Short mmCIF file of C-alpha atoms in Angstrom, two decimals:
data_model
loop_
_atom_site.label_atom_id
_atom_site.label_comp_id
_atom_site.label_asym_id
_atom_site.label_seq_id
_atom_site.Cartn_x
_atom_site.Cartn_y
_atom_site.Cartn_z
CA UNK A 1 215.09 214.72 199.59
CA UNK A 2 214.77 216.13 203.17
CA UNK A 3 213.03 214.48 206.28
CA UNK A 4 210.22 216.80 205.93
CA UNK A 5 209.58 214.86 202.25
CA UNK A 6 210.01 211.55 203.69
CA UNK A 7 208.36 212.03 206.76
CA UNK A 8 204.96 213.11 204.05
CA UNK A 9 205.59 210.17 202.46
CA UNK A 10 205.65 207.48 205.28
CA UNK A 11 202.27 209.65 207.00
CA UNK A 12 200.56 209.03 203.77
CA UNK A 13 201.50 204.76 203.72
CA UNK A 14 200.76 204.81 206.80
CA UNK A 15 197.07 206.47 206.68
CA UNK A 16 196.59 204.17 203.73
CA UNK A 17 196.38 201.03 205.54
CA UNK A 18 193.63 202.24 208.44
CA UNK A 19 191.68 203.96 205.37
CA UNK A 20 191.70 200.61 203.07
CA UNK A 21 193.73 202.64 200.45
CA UNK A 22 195.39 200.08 198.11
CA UNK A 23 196.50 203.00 195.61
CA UNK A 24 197.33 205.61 197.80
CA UNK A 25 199.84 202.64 199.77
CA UNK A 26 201.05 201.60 196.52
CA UNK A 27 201.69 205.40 195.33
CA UNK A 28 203.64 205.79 198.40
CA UNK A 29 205.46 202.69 198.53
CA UNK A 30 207.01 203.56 195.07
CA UNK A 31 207.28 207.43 195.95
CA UNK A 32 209.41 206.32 199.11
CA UNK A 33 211.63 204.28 197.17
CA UNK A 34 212.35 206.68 194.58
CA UNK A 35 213.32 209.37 197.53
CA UNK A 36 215.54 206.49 198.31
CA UNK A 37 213.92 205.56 201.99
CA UNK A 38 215.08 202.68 203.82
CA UNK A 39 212.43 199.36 203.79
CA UNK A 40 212.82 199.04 206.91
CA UNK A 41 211.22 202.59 207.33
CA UNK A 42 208.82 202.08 205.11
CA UNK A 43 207.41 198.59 206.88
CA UNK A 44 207.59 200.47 210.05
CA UNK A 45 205.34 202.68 208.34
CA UNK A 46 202.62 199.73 207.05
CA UNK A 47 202.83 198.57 210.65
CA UNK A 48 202.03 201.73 212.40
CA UNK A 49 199.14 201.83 210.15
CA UNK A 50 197.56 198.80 211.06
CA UNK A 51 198.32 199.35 214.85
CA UNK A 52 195.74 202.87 214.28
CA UNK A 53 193.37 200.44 212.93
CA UNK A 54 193.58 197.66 215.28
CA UNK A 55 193.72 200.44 217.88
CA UNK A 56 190.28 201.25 216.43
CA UNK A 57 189.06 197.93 216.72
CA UNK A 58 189.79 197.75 220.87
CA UNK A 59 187.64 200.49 220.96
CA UNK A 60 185.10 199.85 218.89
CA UNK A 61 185.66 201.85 216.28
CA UNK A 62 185.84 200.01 213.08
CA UNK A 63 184.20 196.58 212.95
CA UNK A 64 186.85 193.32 212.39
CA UNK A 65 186.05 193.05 209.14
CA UNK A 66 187.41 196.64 208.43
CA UNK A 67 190.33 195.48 210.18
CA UNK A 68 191.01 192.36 207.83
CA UNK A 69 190.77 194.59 205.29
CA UNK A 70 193.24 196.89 206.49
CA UNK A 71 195.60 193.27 206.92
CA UNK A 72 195.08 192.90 203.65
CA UNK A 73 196.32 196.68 202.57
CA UNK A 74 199.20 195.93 204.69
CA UNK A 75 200.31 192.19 202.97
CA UNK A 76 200.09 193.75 199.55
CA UNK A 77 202.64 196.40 200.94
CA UNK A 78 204.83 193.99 201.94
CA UNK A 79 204.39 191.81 198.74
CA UNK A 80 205.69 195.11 197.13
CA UNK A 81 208.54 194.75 199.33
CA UNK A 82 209.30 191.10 199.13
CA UNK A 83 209.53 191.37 202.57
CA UNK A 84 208.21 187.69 204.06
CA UNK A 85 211.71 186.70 203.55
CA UNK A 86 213.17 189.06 205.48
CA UNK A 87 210.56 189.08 208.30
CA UNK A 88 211.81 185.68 208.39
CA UNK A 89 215.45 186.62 209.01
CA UNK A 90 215.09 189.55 210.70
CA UNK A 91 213.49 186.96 214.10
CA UNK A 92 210.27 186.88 213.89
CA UNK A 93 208.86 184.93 216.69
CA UNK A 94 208.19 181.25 215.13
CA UNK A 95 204.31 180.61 216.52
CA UNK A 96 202.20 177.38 215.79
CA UNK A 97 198.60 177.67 215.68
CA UNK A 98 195.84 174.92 215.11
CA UNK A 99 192.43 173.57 216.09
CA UNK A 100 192.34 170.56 218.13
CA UNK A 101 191.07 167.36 216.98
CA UNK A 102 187.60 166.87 215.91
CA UNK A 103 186.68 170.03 215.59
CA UNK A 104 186.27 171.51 212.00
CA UNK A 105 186.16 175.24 212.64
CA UNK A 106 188.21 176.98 210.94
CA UNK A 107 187.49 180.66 210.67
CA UNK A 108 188.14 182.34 213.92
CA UNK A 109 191.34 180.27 213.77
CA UNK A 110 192.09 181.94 210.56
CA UNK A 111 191.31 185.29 211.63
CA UNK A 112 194.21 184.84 214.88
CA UNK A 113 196.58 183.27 212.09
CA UNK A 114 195.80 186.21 210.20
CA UNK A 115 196.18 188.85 212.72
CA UNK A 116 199.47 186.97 214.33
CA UNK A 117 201.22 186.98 210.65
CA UNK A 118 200.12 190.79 209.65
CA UNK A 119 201.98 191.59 213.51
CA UNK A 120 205.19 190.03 212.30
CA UNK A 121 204.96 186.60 214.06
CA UNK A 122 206.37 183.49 211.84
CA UNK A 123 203.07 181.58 211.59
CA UNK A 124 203.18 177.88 211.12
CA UNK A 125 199.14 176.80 210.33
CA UNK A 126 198.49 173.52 211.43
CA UNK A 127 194.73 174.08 210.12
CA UNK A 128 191.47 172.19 212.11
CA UNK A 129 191.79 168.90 213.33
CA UNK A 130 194.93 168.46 214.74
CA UNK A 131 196.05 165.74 216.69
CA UNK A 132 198.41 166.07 219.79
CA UNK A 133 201.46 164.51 218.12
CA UNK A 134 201.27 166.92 215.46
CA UNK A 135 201.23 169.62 218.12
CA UNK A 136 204.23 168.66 219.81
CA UNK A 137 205.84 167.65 216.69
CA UNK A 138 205.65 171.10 215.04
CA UNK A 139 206.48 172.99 218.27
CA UNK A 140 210.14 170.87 218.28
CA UNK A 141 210.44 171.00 214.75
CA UNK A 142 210.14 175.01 214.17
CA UNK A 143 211.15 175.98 217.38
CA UNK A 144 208.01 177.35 218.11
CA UNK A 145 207.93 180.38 220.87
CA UNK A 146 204.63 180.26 221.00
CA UNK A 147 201.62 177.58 220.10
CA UNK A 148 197.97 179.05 219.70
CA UNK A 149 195.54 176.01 220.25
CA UNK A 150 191.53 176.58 218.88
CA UNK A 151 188.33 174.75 219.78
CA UNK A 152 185.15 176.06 219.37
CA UNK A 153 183.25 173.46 221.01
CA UNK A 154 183.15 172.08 224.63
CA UNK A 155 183.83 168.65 223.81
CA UNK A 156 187.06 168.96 221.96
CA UNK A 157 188.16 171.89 224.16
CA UNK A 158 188.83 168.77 226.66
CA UNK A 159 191.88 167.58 224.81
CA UNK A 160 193.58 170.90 225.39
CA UNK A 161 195.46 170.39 228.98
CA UNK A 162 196.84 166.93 227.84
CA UNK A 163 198.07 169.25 224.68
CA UNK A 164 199.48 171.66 226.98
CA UNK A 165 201.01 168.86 229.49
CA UNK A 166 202.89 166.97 226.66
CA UNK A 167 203.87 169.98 224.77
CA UNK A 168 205.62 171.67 228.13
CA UNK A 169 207.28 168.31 228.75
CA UNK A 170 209.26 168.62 225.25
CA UNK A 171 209.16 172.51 225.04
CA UNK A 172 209.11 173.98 228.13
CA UNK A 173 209.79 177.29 227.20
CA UNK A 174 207.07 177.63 224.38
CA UNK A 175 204.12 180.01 225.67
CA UNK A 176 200.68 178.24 224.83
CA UNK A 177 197.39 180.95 224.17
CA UNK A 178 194.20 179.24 223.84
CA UNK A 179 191.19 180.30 222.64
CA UNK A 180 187.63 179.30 221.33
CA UNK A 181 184.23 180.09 222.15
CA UNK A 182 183.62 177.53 225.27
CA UNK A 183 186.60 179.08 226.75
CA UNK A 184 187.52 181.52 229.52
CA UNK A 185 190.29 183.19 231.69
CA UNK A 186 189.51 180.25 234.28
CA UNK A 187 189.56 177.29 231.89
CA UNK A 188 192.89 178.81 230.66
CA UNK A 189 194.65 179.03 233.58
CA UNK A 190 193.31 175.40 235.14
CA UNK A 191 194.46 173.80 231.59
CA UNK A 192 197.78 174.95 232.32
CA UNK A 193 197.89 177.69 229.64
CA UNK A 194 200.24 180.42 229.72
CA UNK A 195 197.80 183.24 228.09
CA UNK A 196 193.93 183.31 226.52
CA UNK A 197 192.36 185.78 224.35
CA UNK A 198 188.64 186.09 224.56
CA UNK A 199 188.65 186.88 220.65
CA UNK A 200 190.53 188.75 218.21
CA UNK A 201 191.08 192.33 219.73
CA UNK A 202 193.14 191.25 222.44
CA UNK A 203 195.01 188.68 220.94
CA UNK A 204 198.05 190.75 220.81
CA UNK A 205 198.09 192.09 223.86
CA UNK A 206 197.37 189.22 225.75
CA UNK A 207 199.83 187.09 223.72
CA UNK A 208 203.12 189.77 224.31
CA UNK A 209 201.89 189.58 228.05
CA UNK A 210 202.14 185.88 228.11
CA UNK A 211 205.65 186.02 226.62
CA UNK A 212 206.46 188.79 228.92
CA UNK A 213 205.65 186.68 231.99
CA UNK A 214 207.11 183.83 230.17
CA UNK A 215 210.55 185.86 229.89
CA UNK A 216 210.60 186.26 233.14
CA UNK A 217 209.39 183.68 234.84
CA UNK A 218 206.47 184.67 236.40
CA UNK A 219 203.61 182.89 237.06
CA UNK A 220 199.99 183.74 235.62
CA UNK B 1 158.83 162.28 211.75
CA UNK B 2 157.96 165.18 209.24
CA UNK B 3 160.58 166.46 206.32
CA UNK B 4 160.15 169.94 205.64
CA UNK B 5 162.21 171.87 202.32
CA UNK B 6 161.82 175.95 203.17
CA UNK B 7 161.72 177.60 200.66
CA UNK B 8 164.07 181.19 200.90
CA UNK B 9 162.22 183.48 199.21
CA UNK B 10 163.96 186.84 197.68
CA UNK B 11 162.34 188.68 200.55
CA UNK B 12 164.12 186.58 203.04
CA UNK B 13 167.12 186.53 201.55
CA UNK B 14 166.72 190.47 201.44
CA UNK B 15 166.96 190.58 205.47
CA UNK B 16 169.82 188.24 205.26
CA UNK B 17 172.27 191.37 204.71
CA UNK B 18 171.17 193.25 207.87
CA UNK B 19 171.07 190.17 209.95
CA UNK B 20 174.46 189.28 209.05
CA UNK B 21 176.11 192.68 209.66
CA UNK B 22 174.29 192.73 212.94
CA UNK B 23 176.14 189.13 213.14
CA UNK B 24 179.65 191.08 212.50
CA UNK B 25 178.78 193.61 215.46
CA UNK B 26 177.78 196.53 212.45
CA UNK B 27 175.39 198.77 214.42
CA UNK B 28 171.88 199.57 212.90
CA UNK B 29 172.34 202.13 210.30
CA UNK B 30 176.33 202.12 210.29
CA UNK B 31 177.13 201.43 206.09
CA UNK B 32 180.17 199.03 205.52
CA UNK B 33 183.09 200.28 203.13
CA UNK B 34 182.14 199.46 199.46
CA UNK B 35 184.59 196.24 199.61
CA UNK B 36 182.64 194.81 202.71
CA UNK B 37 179.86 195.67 201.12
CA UNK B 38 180.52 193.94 197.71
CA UNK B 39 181.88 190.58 199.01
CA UNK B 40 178.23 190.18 201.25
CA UNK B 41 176.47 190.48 198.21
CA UNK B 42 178.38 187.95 196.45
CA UNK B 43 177.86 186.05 199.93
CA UNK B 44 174.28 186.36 199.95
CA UNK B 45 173.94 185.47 195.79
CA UNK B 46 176.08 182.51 197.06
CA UNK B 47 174.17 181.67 199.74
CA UNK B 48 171.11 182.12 197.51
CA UNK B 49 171.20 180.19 194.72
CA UNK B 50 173.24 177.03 196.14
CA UNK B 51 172.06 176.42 199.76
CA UNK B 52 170.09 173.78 200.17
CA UNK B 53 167.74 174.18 202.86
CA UNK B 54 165.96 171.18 204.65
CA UNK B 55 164.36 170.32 207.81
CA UNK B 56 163.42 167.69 210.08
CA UNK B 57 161.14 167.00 213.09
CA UNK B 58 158.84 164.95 215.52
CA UNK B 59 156.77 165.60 218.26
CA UNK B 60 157.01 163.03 220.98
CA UNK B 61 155.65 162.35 224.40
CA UNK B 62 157.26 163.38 227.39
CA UNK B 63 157.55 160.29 229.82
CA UNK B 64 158.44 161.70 232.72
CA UNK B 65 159.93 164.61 234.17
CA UNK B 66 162.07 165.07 237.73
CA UNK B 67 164.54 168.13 239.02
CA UNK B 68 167.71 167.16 236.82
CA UNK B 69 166.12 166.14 233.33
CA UNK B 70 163.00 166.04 230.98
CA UNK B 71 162.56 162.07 230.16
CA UNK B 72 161.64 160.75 227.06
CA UNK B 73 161.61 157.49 224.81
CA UNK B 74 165.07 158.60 223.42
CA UNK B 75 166.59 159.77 226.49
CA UNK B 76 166.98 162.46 228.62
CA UNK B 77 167.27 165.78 228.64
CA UNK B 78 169.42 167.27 231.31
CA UNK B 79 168.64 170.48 231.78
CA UNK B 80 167.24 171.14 235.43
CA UNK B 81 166.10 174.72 233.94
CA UNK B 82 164.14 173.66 231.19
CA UNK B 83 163.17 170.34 233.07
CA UNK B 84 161.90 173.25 235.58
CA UNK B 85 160.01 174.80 232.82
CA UNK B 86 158.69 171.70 231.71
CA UNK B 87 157.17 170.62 235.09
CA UNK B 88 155.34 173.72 235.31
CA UNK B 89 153.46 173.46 232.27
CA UNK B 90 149.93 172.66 232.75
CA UNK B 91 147.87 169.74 230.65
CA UNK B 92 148.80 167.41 228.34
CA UNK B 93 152.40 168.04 227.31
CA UNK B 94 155.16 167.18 224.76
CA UNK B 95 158.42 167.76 223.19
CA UNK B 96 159.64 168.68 219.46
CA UNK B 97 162.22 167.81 218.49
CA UNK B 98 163.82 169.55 215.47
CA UNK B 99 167.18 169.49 213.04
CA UNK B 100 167.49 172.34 209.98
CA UNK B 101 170.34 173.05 208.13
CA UNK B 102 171.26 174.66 204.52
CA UNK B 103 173.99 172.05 203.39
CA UNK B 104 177.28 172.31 202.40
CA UNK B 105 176.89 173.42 199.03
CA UNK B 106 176.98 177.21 199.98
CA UNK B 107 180.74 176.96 200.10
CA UNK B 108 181.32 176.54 196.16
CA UNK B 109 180.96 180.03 196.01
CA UNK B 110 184.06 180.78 198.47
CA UNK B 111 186.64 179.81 195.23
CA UNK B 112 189.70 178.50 195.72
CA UNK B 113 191.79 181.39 197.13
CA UNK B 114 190.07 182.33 200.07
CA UNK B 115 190.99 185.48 202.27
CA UNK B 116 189.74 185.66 205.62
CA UNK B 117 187.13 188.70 205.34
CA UNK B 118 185.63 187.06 202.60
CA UNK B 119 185.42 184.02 204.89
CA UNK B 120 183.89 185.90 207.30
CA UNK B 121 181.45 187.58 205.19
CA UNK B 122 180.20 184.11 204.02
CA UNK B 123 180.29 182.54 207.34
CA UNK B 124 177.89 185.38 209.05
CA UNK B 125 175.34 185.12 205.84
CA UNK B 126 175.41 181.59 205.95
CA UNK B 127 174.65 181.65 210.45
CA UNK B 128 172.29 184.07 209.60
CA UNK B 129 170.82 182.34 206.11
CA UNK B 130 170.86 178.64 208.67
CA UNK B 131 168.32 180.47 211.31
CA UNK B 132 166.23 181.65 208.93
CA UNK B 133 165.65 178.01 207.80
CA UNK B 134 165.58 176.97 211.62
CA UNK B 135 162.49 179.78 211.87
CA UNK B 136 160.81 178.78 208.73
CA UNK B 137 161.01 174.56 210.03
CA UNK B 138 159.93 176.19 213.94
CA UNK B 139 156.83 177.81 212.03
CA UNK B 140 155.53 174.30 211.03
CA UNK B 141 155.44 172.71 214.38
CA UNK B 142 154.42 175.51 215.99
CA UNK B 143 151.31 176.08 213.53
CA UNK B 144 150.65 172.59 214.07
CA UNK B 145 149.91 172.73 217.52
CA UNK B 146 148.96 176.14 217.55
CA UNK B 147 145.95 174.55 215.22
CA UNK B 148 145.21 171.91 218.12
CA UNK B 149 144.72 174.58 220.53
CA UNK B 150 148.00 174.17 222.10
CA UNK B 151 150.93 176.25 223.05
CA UNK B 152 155.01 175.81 221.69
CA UNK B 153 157.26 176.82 223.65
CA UNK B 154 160.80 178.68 222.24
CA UNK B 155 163.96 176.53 220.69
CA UNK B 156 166.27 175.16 223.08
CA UNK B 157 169.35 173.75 221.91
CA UNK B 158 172.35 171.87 223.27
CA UNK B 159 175.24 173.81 224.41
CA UNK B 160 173.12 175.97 225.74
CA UNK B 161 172.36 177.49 228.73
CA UNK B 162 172.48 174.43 231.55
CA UNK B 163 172.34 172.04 229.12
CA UNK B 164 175.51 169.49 227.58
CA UNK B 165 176.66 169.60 224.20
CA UNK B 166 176.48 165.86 224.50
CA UNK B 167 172.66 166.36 224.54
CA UNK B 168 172.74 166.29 220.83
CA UNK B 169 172.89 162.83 221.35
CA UNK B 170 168.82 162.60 222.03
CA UNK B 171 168.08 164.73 219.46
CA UNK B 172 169.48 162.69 216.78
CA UNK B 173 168.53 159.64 218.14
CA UNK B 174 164.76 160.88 218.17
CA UNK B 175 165.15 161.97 214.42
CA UNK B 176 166.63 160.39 211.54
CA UNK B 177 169.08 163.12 210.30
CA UNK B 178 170.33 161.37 207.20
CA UNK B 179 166.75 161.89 205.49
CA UNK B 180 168.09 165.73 205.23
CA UNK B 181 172.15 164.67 205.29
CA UNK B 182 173.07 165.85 208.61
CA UNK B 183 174.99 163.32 210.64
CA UNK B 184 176.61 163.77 214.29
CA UNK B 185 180.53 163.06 214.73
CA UNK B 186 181.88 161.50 217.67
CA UNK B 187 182.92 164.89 219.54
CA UNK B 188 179.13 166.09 219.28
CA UNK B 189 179.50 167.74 216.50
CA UNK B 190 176.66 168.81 213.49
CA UNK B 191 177.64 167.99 209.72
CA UNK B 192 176.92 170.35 207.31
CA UNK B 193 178.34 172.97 209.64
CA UNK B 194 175.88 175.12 209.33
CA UNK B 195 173.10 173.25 210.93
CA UNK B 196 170.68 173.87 213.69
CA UNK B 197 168.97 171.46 216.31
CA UNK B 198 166.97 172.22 218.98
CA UNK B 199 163.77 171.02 220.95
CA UNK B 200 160.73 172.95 222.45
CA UNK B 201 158.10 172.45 224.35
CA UNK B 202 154.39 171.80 223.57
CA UNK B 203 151.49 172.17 225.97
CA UNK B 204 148.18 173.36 227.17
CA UNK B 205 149.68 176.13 228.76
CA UNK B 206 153.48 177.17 229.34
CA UNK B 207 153.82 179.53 232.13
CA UNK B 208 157.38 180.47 230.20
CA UNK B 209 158.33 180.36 226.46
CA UNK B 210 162.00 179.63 227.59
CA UNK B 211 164.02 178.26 230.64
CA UNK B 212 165.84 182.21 230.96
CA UNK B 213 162.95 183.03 232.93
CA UNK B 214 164.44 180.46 235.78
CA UNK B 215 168.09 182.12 234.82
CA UNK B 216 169.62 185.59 236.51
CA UNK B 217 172.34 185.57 234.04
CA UNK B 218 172.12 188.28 231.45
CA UNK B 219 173.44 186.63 228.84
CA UNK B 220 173.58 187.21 225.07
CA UNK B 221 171.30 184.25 224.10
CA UNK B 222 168.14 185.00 226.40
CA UNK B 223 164.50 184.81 225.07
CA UNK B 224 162.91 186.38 227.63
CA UNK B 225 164.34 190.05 229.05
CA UNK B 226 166.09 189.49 232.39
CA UNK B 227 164.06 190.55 235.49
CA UNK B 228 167.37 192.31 237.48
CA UNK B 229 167.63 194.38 234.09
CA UNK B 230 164.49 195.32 233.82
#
């Protein structure tokens, strides 16, 4: 087969997951391993597709839950692949993500989890309710490069900057995003968070800036 | 204390659909793909035939009122806007005090193995399914006094605007919340989930319906248009 084949091929995976296109994915996932294409190529391709859909969702374009749908185009690629295991290997940054204590919400939580693990990150979910020593315990335990703490209400949001305090004092280097709806760039930084996404659509970004600063040492 | 159990009617579960899209940022007249659109109605049978709506409230005196908080037999409300609002009304005057909430039960219909859009798509009918209830317990009270030739002011809730979470605390010590199995955890918080609580003014005459007309801020909760964006 010659690049102009496989390039038609990895095009039509990767318009599959933007258009919610289970079949056409799973057509080409089996067409690009019969022309003998590399996985590697071929989860590039699942990736790029849900980067033109999240794309879509910065601007507006497609509502989030076209976007979880388009996740979900892109997991049952990978399933296909068997791939988890070797996202796993291949360094996937280990992240920890929970809702503090008290507080019971769980789905915008879910959706970050979601969003984080469809992006390649190793997500550890904690789920709602988490106390502190869980927290910390986690971070040491997987190594954790980044924790994501939740709270959706002001009076669990509180228990965030001891969180923060007593997870830098063990892990130092982990980057800790916060988020919730009582929440904003200025609680972040005076919590002693290293990053904050106001919701879903910049979670990424705002999450590889905090590691960027992290990585070298700059201050928010 | 009065117990109110709404009724949702097919036609109000009919508007649930639009008011939950709007919920999920869908603009007016913008169709969701056929999967979207298939899990909502599941969501909104769900919602349907297993929530279990319920409603509680009380009108009580107002005992006094100065520039940081309303003051009543349960306790006070710290709000200087709406303790603003409140010293402006004219007559005799009093508060509501309301709880309303569908229950837990709406959840069955999630199953076990839950993905997140369909979590989402239940969540935003249930919000939207849990005001509904909210409007249909606010209608009561406010026919009530409408029928003494009074006025009601709009819903104010805790968490809201210049007023504490922690003000939940009043509420629910005004009104008995286990008659309709709501109950308040230690961090403020309303069980079933999906529950509402709010107070409102009552009086001869209410110069505002809300405290937004005391606030500049534009933001996306106001009742009343804001004057710099009008």
């Amino acid at each position: 087969m010659n690049n102009e084949a496989n390039q038609k091929v990895l095009d039509l995976i990767e318009k599959a997951v933007p258009g919610y296109n289970p079949e056409q994915m799973n057509q080409g996932i089996e067409q690009a391993l019969r022309q003998g294409i590399p996985v590697q190529e071929i989860k590039q391709a699942l990736f790029q597709g849900l980067e033109l859909s999240r794309k879509k969702l910065l601007t507006r374009d497609v509502p989030l839950p076209k976007f979880l749908l388009s996740i979900d185009v892109l997991d049952q690629g990978f399933k296909r692949l068997s791939a988890t295991e070797d996202r796993e290997k291949s360094g996937a940054i280990p992240l920890v993500i929970g809702v503090v204590e008290g507080d019971p919400h769980d789905l915008g939580k879910n959706i970050v989890s979601r969003i984080y693990s469809a992006s390649g990150y190793q997500v550890h979910d904690l789920g709602v309710g988490v106390p502190a020593e869980t927290f910390i315990s986690t971070v040491k335990e997987k190594q954790a490069k980044v924790l994501a703490l939740s709270s959706m209400i002001s009076t669990t949001m509180v228990q965030m900057p001891e969180i923060i305090k007593r997870v830098k004092a063990v892990a130092p280097d982990t980057v800790v995003m916060v988020g919730g709806a009582p929440l904003d760039l200025n609680l972040a930084k005076s919590f002693g968070a290293d990053g904050y996404a106001e919701s879903a659509v910049t979670l990424l970004e705002e999450t590889e800036a905090a590691l960027e600063r992290a990585s070298v040492k700059e201050k928010w | 204390m009065v117990i109110v159990k709404p009724k949702l009617s097919a036609e109000l579960i009919a508007g649930l659909r639009e008011k939950a899209l709007s919920n999920l940022g869908y603009q007016k007249r913008v169709t969701p793909d056929q999967v979207t659109q298939k899990i909502l109605s599941k969501a909104i049978d769900a919602v349907h035939q297993s929530a279990n709506p319920r409603g509680i409230y009380l009108e009580a005196p107002i005992i006094g009122i100065n520039r940081q908080a309303i003051i009543t037999e349960t306790g006070a409300i710290r709000s200087p806007r709406f303790a603003r609002l409140a010293g402006l009304c004219k007559g005799k005057r009093s508060l509501v005090f309301m709880i309303a909430t569908i229950g837990d039960e709406w959840k069955r219909g999630l199953g076990k193995e839950v993905s997140v859009l369909r979590q989402l798509l239940f969540d935003a009918v249930a919000s939207a399914a849990v005001e509904l209830v909210a409007g249909l317990v606010e209608k009561q009270w406010r026919e009530a006094a409408e029928s003494k030739g009074l006025k009601a002011g709009s819903r104010f809730s805790p968490g809201y605007c210049d007023w504490d979470l922690k003000g939940q605390r009043v509420i629910f010590k005004a009104l008995d919340a286990s008659k309709i199995g709501v109950e308040l955890t230690r961090h403020y918080v309303m069980v079933p989930e999906k529950t509402v609580s709010a107070v409102a003014l009552i009086a001869e005459d209410l110069p505002a319906a809300a405290p937004c007309a005391f606030c500049p801020k534009d933001c996306p909760w106001r009742k009343i248009p804001c004057q710099s964006s009008t």
